[in-house]
Coordinates of C-alpha atoms in Angstrom, one line a residue:
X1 CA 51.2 57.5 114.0
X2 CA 51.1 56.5 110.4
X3 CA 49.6 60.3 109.7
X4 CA 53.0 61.3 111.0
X5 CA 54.9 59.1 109.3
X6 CA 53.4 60.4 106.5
X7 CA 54.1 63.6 106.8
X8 CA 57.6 63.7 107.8
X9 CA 58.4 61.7 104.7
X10 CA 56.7 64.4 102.7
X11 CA 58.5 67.5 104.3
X12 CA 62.0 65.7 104.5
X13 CA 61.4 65.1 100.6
X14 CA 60.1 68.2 99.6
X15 CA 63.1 69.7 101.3
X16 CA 65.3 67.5 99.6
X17 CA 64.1 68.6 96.5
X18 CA 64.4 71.9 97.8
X19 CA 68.3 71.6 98.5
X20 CA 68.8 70.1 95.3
X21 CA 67.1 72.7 92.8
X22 CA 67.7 75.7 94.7
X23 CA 71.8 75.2 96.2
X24 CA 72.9 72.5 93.4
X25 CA 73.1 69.8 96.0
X26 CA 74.4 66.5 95.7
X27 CA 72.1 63.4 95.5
X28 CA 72.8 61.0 97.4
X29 CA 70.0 58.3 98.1
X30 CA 71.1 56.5 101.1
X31 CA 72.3 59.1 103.6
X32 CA 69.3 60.5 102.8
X33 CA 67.0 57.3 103.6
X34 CA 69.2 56.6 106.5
X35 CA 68.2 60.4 108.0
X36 CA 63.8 60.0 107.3
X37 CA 64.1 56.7 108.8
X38 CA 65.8 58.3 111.9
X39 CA 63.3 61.2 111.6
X40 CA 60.2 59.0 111.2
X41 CA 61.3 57.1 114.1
X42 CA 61.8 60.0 116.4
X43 CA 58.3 62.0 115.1
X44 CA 56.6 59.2 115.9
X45 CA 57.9 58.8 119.4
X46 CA 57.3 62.2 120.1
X47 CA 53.4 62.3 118.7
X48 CA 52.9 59.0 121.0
X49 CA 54.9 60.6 124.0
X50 CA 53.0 63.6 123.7
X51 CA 49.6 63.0 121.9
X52 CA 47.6 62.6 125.7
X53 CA 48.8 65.3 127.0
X54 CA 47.3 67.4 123.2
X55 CA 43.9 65.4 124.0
X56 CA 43.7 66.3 127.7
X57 CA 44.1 69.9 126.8
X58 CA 42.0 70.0 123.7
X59 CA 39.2 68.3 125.8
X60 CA 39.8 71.3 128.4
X61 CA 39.3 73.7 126.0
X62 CA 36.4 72.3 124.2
X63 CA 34.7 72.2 128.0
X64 CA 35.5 75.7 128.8
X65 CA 34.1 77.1 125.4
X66 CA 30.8 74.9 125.3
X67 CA 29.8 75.2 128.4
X68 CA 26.4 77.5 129.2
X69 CA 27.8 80.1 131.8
X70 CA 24.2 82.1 132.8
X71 CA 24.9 84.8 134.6
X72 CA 21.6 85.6 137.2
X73 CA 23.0 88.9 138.3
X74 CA 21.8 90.8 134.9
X75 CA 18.5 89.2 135.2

């Protein structure tokens, strides 16, 4: 969660930054705190809402690819 956190702080302020150099932008410190918050918050939510669902499927996939499929026919 704190990964996440993490990382939506450094895209929403790289953007910011963005905004500012490229289209002249305004800065304004607190609307801008009050939307990361809201954005951290809601990440977050979604990585825990949806982070068994990643490891089911990953843990499928790793099963499917590792497993020793012998095949007697050719042999």
């Amino acid at each position: 969660m704190l990964m996440t956190a993490g990382a939506t702080l450094i895209c929403e302020i790289i953007s910011y930054l963005i905004q500012i150099i490229i289209f002249k932008g305004l800065i304004e410190i607190l609307p801008f705190i009050k939307i990361v918050v809201i954005e951290t918050i809601y990440n977050s939510m979604l990585i825990i809402i949806m982070y068994p669902l990643i490891e089911k499927t990953g843990n499928i996939l790793e099963k499917v690819f590792t497993e020793k499929n012998v095949l007697t026919k050719y042999y």
